Amino acid sequence: MKRISRRSVGWMLCWALAAGSAAGRYSSFEPGQIWKDNNGVHINAHGGGILFHEGVYYWFGEHKIAGRAGNLAHVGVHCYRSKDLYNWTDEGIALSVVTDDPNHPLTAGCIIERPKVIYNPKTRQFVMWFHHELKGRGYTAAMSGLAVGTRPRGPYQYVRSVRPNQGVWPMNVQESHQKPVDRKVMETHYSGGSLPRHPDVLNLLGKGYVTGQMARDMTLFVDDDGTAYHIYASEDNSTLHIAELTEDYTDHSGRFVRVFAARWMEAPTLFKHKGFYYFIGSGCTGWAPNAARSAVAESIWGPWMELGNPCEGPDAELTFRAQSTYVLPVQGRKGAFLFMADRWNPENAIDGRYIWLPIEFIPAADGYEPIRIRWRDQWDLGVFD
Ligand code: DGJ
């Protein structure tokens, strides 16, 4: 057996101490600052979402590389683990891009954005959905990717990418949609910019009925009864869809609604508080920040009532120079929700920063409680006490 010298024991001790002091370093959030993982490396999980499973939070997000190249997927979806939300341990790449097959849909250089993972207790599967664009085709594919795993941190196996809800009309379809779509509209590959014309004039919903609905920025939401929903920016980003997933979470059930028609909203997040559904999202301005949007509804199917920008403080009209990605219910604290947003850096994607802030509810005698998100340089979970 190889003997370990006293010197290497010393080095191992130093390494263990260094690792120990790196972990457990944080006892507060510092929005916008470098946020180091257990290895002392800035967390690389952009456009992320969080799964809470068996006492542990798992943070999944886009692994970015340096420079503008980092806006494409060269590595995959990164996973981190934490028990306290301040200190994160690197769990590695949960879903990898494919490096040896240029024809694979997940080939390196494609786009993987806003991955979200939910757990299905019936199938005991971890189910990841993400916004997926094919390599070299900009944002025109507008698809949702699916991957599944048997452990929270993965590895996840890629299953397929789809344009959801092909051949089914939303529950709130209008007669004007159910008519043939102009040939030019059918042949155009829309890329996600603001359209000069109203999507209903182009009938992008009718087009999506034939091709499957376009799906870009997205989130997942699991309701109290275990039903999961996929919320995605559709109709060339002009209109959001809220779509029910099947019982195993790996497909769309065909029940869906269009919401905020022609409001050009993206970066959707959804959460539930005291029986009301809340939405926070953004306008549609590429990587540049804009004012957050929010809304409330008594039923997930709507009607949704817009509440405006909940942000307050410096740069509130730009969502603190960030864009929503997820709202996390803090475990063990009723009514405690954490707003997660990305301060993108498209010139050096890896240096994107995380803006995490508490959501405050303004008490109301009855009905829903309006929300606000105030800027804080530093804060901790004590704000929820
Ligand atoms: C805004 C979206 O929210 C991001 O996820 C990303 O798709 C950028 N647009 C690309 O411009």
XYZ file of C-alpha atoms and ligand atoms in Angstrom:
396
model
C 0.000 0.000 0.000
C 1.273 3.500 -0.793
C 2.371 5.351 2.343
C 1.229 8.895 2.843
C 4.100 11.121 3.942
C 3.804 13.552 6.870
C 4.271 16.370 4.365
C 1.286 15.333 2.258
C -0.820 14.916 5.408
C 0.102 18.524 6.179
C -0.949 19.659 2.705
C -4.205 17.718 2.960
C -4.911 19.378 6.284
C -4.251 22.842 4.802
C -6.495 22.021 1.841
C -9.294 20.757 4.124
C -9.032 23.891 6.272
C -9.061 26.138 3.205
C -12.071 24.305 1.776
C -13.775 24.460 5.164
C -13.266 28.186 5.448
C -14.507 28.756 1.898
C -17.699 26.828 2.683
C -19.835 28.490 5.298
C -18.328 31.884 4.456
C -21.577 33.718 3.841
C -24.263 34.581 6.348
C -26.107 37.091 4.161
C -26.961 37.879 0.525
C -25.120 40.650 -1.299
C -27.078 41.257 -4.515
C -24.902 42.038 -7.521
C -21.600 41.031 -5.880
C -19.348 38.134 -6.853
C -20.848 35.059 -5.146
C -18.317 32.304 -4.546
C -19.068 28.594 -4.309
C -17.254 26.135 -2.027
C -14.242 26.233 -4.350
C -13.998 30.010 -4.241
C -15.337 30.336 -7.809
C -18.156 32.750 -8.791
C -21.351 30.678 -9.054
C -22.097 29.770 -12.652
C -25.853 29.110 -12.793
C -27.515 31.888 -14.751
C -31.206 32.081 -15.648
C -31.613 29.582 -12.866
C -34.248 27.897 -10.795
C -34.248 26.028 -7.517
C -35.496 22.601 -6.483
C -35.955 21.814 -2.782
C -35.608 18.104 -2.139
C -35.161 16.218 1.138
C -33.865 19.191 3.083
C -31.514 20.460 0.386
C -31.820 23.277 -2.144
C -30.491 22.536 -5.629
C -29.768 25.515 -7.869
C -29.738 24.781 -11.611
C -28.663 27.353 -14.150
C -26.927 28.081 -17.423
C -23.181 27.465 -17.264
C -21.637 30.425 -19.096
C -18.124 30.848 -20.424
C -16.137 34.084 -20.790
C -16.804 36.635 -23.504
C -19.710 36.933 -25.925
C -19.319 33.235 -26.754
C -20.757 32.591 -23.309
C -24.214 33.537 -24.542
C -24.312 30.139 -26.243
C -24.236 26.768 -24.468
C -20.739 25.292 -24.512
C -20.979 23.259 -21.323
C -24.545 22.708 -20.147
C -26.638 23.144 -17.021
C -24.714 23.605 -13.788
C -25.993 22.375 -10.415
C -25.149 23.619 -6.910
C -26.398 22.417 -3.544
C -27.067 24.333 -0.314
C -28.863 23.938 2.984
C -28.872 27.601 4.001
C -29.221 29.420 0.632
C -26.099 31.491 1.326
C -23.371 28.899 0.776
C -23.363 26.731 -2.333
C -21.431 23.587 -3.118
C -20.555 22.843 -6.715
C -22.272 19.625 -7.822
C -20.984 19.815 -11.386
C -22.786 19.713 -14.706
C -26.263 18.200 -14.448
C -27.006 18.230 -18.180
C -24.114 18.317 -20.627
C -24.084 19.623 -24.151
C -22.978 17.083 -26.761
C -19.418 17.593 -28.017
C -18.981 14.664 -30.400
C -22.049 14.915 -32.629
C -22.609 18.142 -34.586
C -26.075 16.926 -35.600
C -27.322 16.371 -32.072
C -29.898 18.984 -31.003
C -27.819 19.674 -27.862
C -24.555 20.035 -29.726
C -22.141 22.586 -28.185
C -22.994 26.064 -29.471
C -26.743 25.585 -29.219
C -28.689 27.713 -26.728
C -29.866 26.359 -23.384
C -31.606 28.924 -21.216
C -33.605 29.129 -17.994
C -33.460 25.451 -16.962
C -35.946 24.506 -14.233
C -36.177 21.177 -12.406
C -39.156 19.677 -10.587
C -39.545 16.318 -8.819
C -42.316 13.935 -9.705
C -43.100 11.749 -6.660
C -45.175 9.294 -8.734
C -42.386 8.436 -11.163
C -39.569 9.372 -8.728
C -38.022 11.293 -11.568
C -36.406 14.691 -11.600
C -37.732 16.495 -14.637
C -35.862 19.366 -16.273
C -37.394 21.679 -18.873
C -35.401 24.438 -20.531
C -35.559 26.897 -23.402
C -33.702 25.332 -26.296
C -32.491 26.869 -29.556
C -30.658 24.934 -32.252
C -27.039 25.761 -33.099
C -26.633 28.432 -35.743
C -30.310 29.293 -35.922
C -30.415 32.215 -33.497
C -33.673 32.256 -31.587
C -35.857 30.938 -34.408
C -36.327 27.345 -33.215
C -38.137 28.542 -30.052
C -38.402 25.123 -28.433
C -38.632 23.593 -24.981
C -36.108 20.896 -24.123
C -36.808 18.019 -21.747
C -34.306 15.969 -19.738
C -34.850 13.554 -16.866
C -32.741 12.188 -14.034
C -32.978 9.854 -11.068
C -30.924 11.996 -8.679
C -31.373 15.704 -8.081
C -27.885 16.627 -9.235
C -28.181 14.382 -12.306
C -26.796 13.401 -14.655
C -29.900 14.244 -16.688
C -30.630 12.396 -19.903
C -31.864 14.526 -22.771
C -35.238 13.281 -24.033
C -36.439 15.647 -26.771
C -37.251 19.251 -27.659
C -40.708 20.369 -28.648
C -42.840 23.249 -29.640
C -45.664 22.617 -27.163
C -49.355 22.101 -27.730
C -49.352 21.354 -31.445
C -52.843 20.764 -32.786
C -54.696 21.995 -29.698
C -56.294 25.355 -29.112
C -55.896 27.195 -25.809
C -58.949 27.204 -23.558
C -59.412 30.911 -24.242
C -58.979 30.737 -28.031
C -60.921 33.297 -30.021
C -62.796 32.590 -33.210
C -60.459 34.922 -35.090
C -57.544 32.534 -34.423
C -59.256 29.491 -35.830
C -58.752 30.352 -39.444
C -56.068 29.646 -42.074
C -52.809 31.534 -41.568
C -51.229 33.660 -44.293
C -48.596 31.699 -46.275
C -45.933 34.345 -45.663
C -46.490 34.132 -41.912
C -46.248 30.332 -42.094
C -42.920 30.591 -43.919
C -41.327 33.276 -41.733
C -38.983 32.239 -38.910
C -39.625 34.785 -36.205
C -36.624 35.492 -33.997
C -38.000 37.110 -30.871
C -37.710 40.837 -31.493
C -40.582 43.233 -31.013
C -42.970 42.816 -33.890
C -44.272 45.904 -35.610
C -47.678 44.340 -35.826
C -50.079 42.852 -33.342
C -49.607 39.050 -33.071
C -53.324 38.575 -33.496
C -53.127 40.270 -36.890
C -50.435 37.770 -37.910
C -52.311 35.011 -36.087
C -49.157 33.511 -34.595
C -51.370 31.381 -32.385
C -52.950 29.855 -35.479
C -49.461 29.242 -36.854
C -48.442 27.588 -33.573
C -51.505 25.375 -33.784
C -49.979 23.892 -36.944
C -46.252 23.890 -36.028
C -46.468 23.659 -32.226
C -46.385 26.862 -30.189
C -43.167 28.875 -30.040
C -41.662 28.635 -26.547
C -38.739 30.763 -25.348
C -38.267 32.191 -21.802
C -39.916 29.801 -19.385
C -40.488 28.619 -15.860
C -42.192 25.703 -14.136
C -44.673 25.863 -11.285
C -46.041 22.974 -9.196
C -49.380 23.685 -7.535
C -50.459 22.387 -4.103
C -52.281 19.458 -5.742
C -49.120 18.346 -7.550
C -50.226 19.604 -10.971
C -47.295 21.159 -12.805
C -47.433 24.034 -15.262
C -45.059 25.244 -17.934
C -45.174 28.992 -18.461
C -43.452 30.122 -21.637
C -43.130 33.186 -23.855
C -44.906 32.318 -27.081
C -46.163 33.848 -30.309
C -42.747 35.387 -30.964
C -42.557 36.580 -27.324
C -45.691 38.670 -27.674
C -47.907 36.505 -25.487
C -47.316 34.134 -22.578
C -48.864 30.688 -22.414
C -49.622 28.840 -19.195
C -49.754 25.145 -20.026
C -50.528 22.165 -17.826
C -48.051 19.276 -17.918
C -49.105 15.633 -17.900
C -49.113 13.711 -14.597
C -45.519 12.561 -15.118
C -44.439 16.130 -16.020
C -42.803 14.993 -19.267
C -45.378 16.269 -21.744
C -48.067 18.880 -22.201
C -51.597 17.797 -21.341
C -53.166 20.053 -23.979
C -54.848 22.329 -21.438
C -53.419 25.827 -21.767
C -54.317 29.515 -21.868
C -52.868 32.620 -23.481
C -52.187 35.429 -21.011
C -51.021 39.039 -21.343
C -51.713 38.915 -25.082
C -49.528 41.313 -27.071
C -47.816 42.591 -23.880
C -44.377 41.273 -24.923
C -43.548 39.746 -21.556
C -40.742 37.317 -20.869
C -38.624 36.045 -17.937
C -41.739 34.573 -16.286
C -41.902 33.507 -12.641
C -44.946 32.222 -10.795
C -45.734 31.561 -7.137
C -48.726 31.151 -4.837
C -49.443 33.044 -1.636
C -52.551 32.773 0.508
C -54.531 31.165 -2.322
C -53.570 33.767 -4.944
C -51.276 33.184 -7.902
C -48.640 35.841 -8.479
C -46.608 36.481 -11.581
C -43.408 38.492 -11.963
C -41.781 38.908 -15.359
C -40.227 41.507 -17.609
C -40.679 43.335 -20.871
C -38.890 42.079 -23.958
C -35.616 43.958 -24.628
C -32.990 41.271 -25.244
C -30.143 41.320 -22.698
C -30.897 44.937 -21.741
C -32.861 45.380 -18.528
C -36.333 46.903 -18.376
C -39.023 47.432 -15.754
C -40.407 44.313 -14.086
C -44.065 43.456 -14.509
C -46.279 41.727 -11.982
C -49.797 40.343 -11.866
C -52.192 38.406 -9.662
C -54.976 35.902 -10.287
C -57.377 33.769 -8.272
C -57.067 30.913 -10.744
C -53.926 29.974 -12.608
C -56.032 30.083 -15.782
C -56.819 33.734 -15.126
C -58.096 36.315 -15.497
C -54.763 37.866 -14.548
C -54.713 41.425 -13.278
C -51.534 43.402 -13.890
C -50.072 45.129 -10.819
C -47.138 46.996 -12.369
C -43.475 47.073 -11.396
C -43.012 45.859 -7.801
C -39.396 47.101 -7.540
C -38.420 50.049 -5.343
C -35.043 51.747 -4.924
C -32.125 52.656 -7.189
C -32.637 51.425 -10.764
C -36.059 50.069 -9.815
C -37.306 51.053 -13.281
C -34.715 48.604 -14.667
C -35.433 45.808 -12.154
C -32.152 46.839 -10.482
C -30.440 46.288 -13.870
C -31.583 42.677 -13.844
C -34.287 40.360 -15.131
C -36.439 37.902 -13.213
C -35.736 34.191 -13.373
C -37.423 32.449 -10.429
C -39.333 32.997 -7.211
C -38.286 30.604 -4.458
C -40.611 29.762 -1.550
C -38.216 29.687 1.430
C -38.751 26.392 3.241
C -40.063 26.421 6.784
C -41.064 30.090 6.623
C -44.641 30.674 5.616
C -45.135 33.619 3.309
C -41.378 33.931 2.661
C -40.511 34.240 -1.018
C -37.187 35.092 -2.556
C -37.066 36.947 -5.884
C -34.206 35.724 -8.092
C -33.005 37.774 -11.048
C -30.010 37.915 -13.382
C -27.902 40.960 -14.029
C -26.735 39.838 -17.478
C -23.337 40.697 -18.887
C -23.618 39.715 -22.564
C -20.061 40.989 -23.296
C -18.612 38.615 -20.708
C -21.426 36.200 -19.972
C -19.640 34.327 -17.171
C -19.582 37.527 -15.116
C -23.372 37.782 -14.883
C -24.461 38.620 -11.335
C -27.317 37.393 -9.185
C -29.871 39.708 -7.659
C -31.748 37.928 -4.880
C -34.180 40.012 -2.843
C -37.078 39.294 -0.499
C -40.638 39.752 -1.716
C -42.706 41.806 0.690
C -46.483 41.569 0.883
C -48.430 44.655 1.819
C -51.127 43.527 4.263
C -54.681 43.835 2.934
C -57.955 43.344 4.812
C -59.221 40.992 2.163
C -58.281 39.865 -1.313
C -54.741 39.634 -2.561
C -51.789 41.371 -0.906
C -49.886 43.722 -3.227
C -46.174 42.939 -3.498
C -43.026 44.993 -3.429
C -39.341 44.240 -3.846
C -37.028 46.762 -2.233
C -33.340 47.050 -3.045
C -30.956 45.996 -0.273
C -27.136 46.010 -0.470
C -27.033 43.183 2.024
C -29.702 41.145 3.774
C -30.389 37.813 5.409
C -33.322 35.486 5.920
C -34.047 37.253 9.221
C -36.074 39.800 7.199
C -38.790 37.144 6.980
C -39.131 36.808 10.788
C -33.918 37.877 -22.665
C -34.184 36.524 -22.086
O -34.870 36.675 -20.887
C -32.877 35.789 -21.867
O -33.117 34.556 -21.268
C -32.224 35.666 -23.210
O -33.023 34.891 -24.042
C -32.019 37.040 -23.822
N -33.282 37.735 -23.931
C -31.394 36.954 -25.191
O -31.358 38.213 -25.792
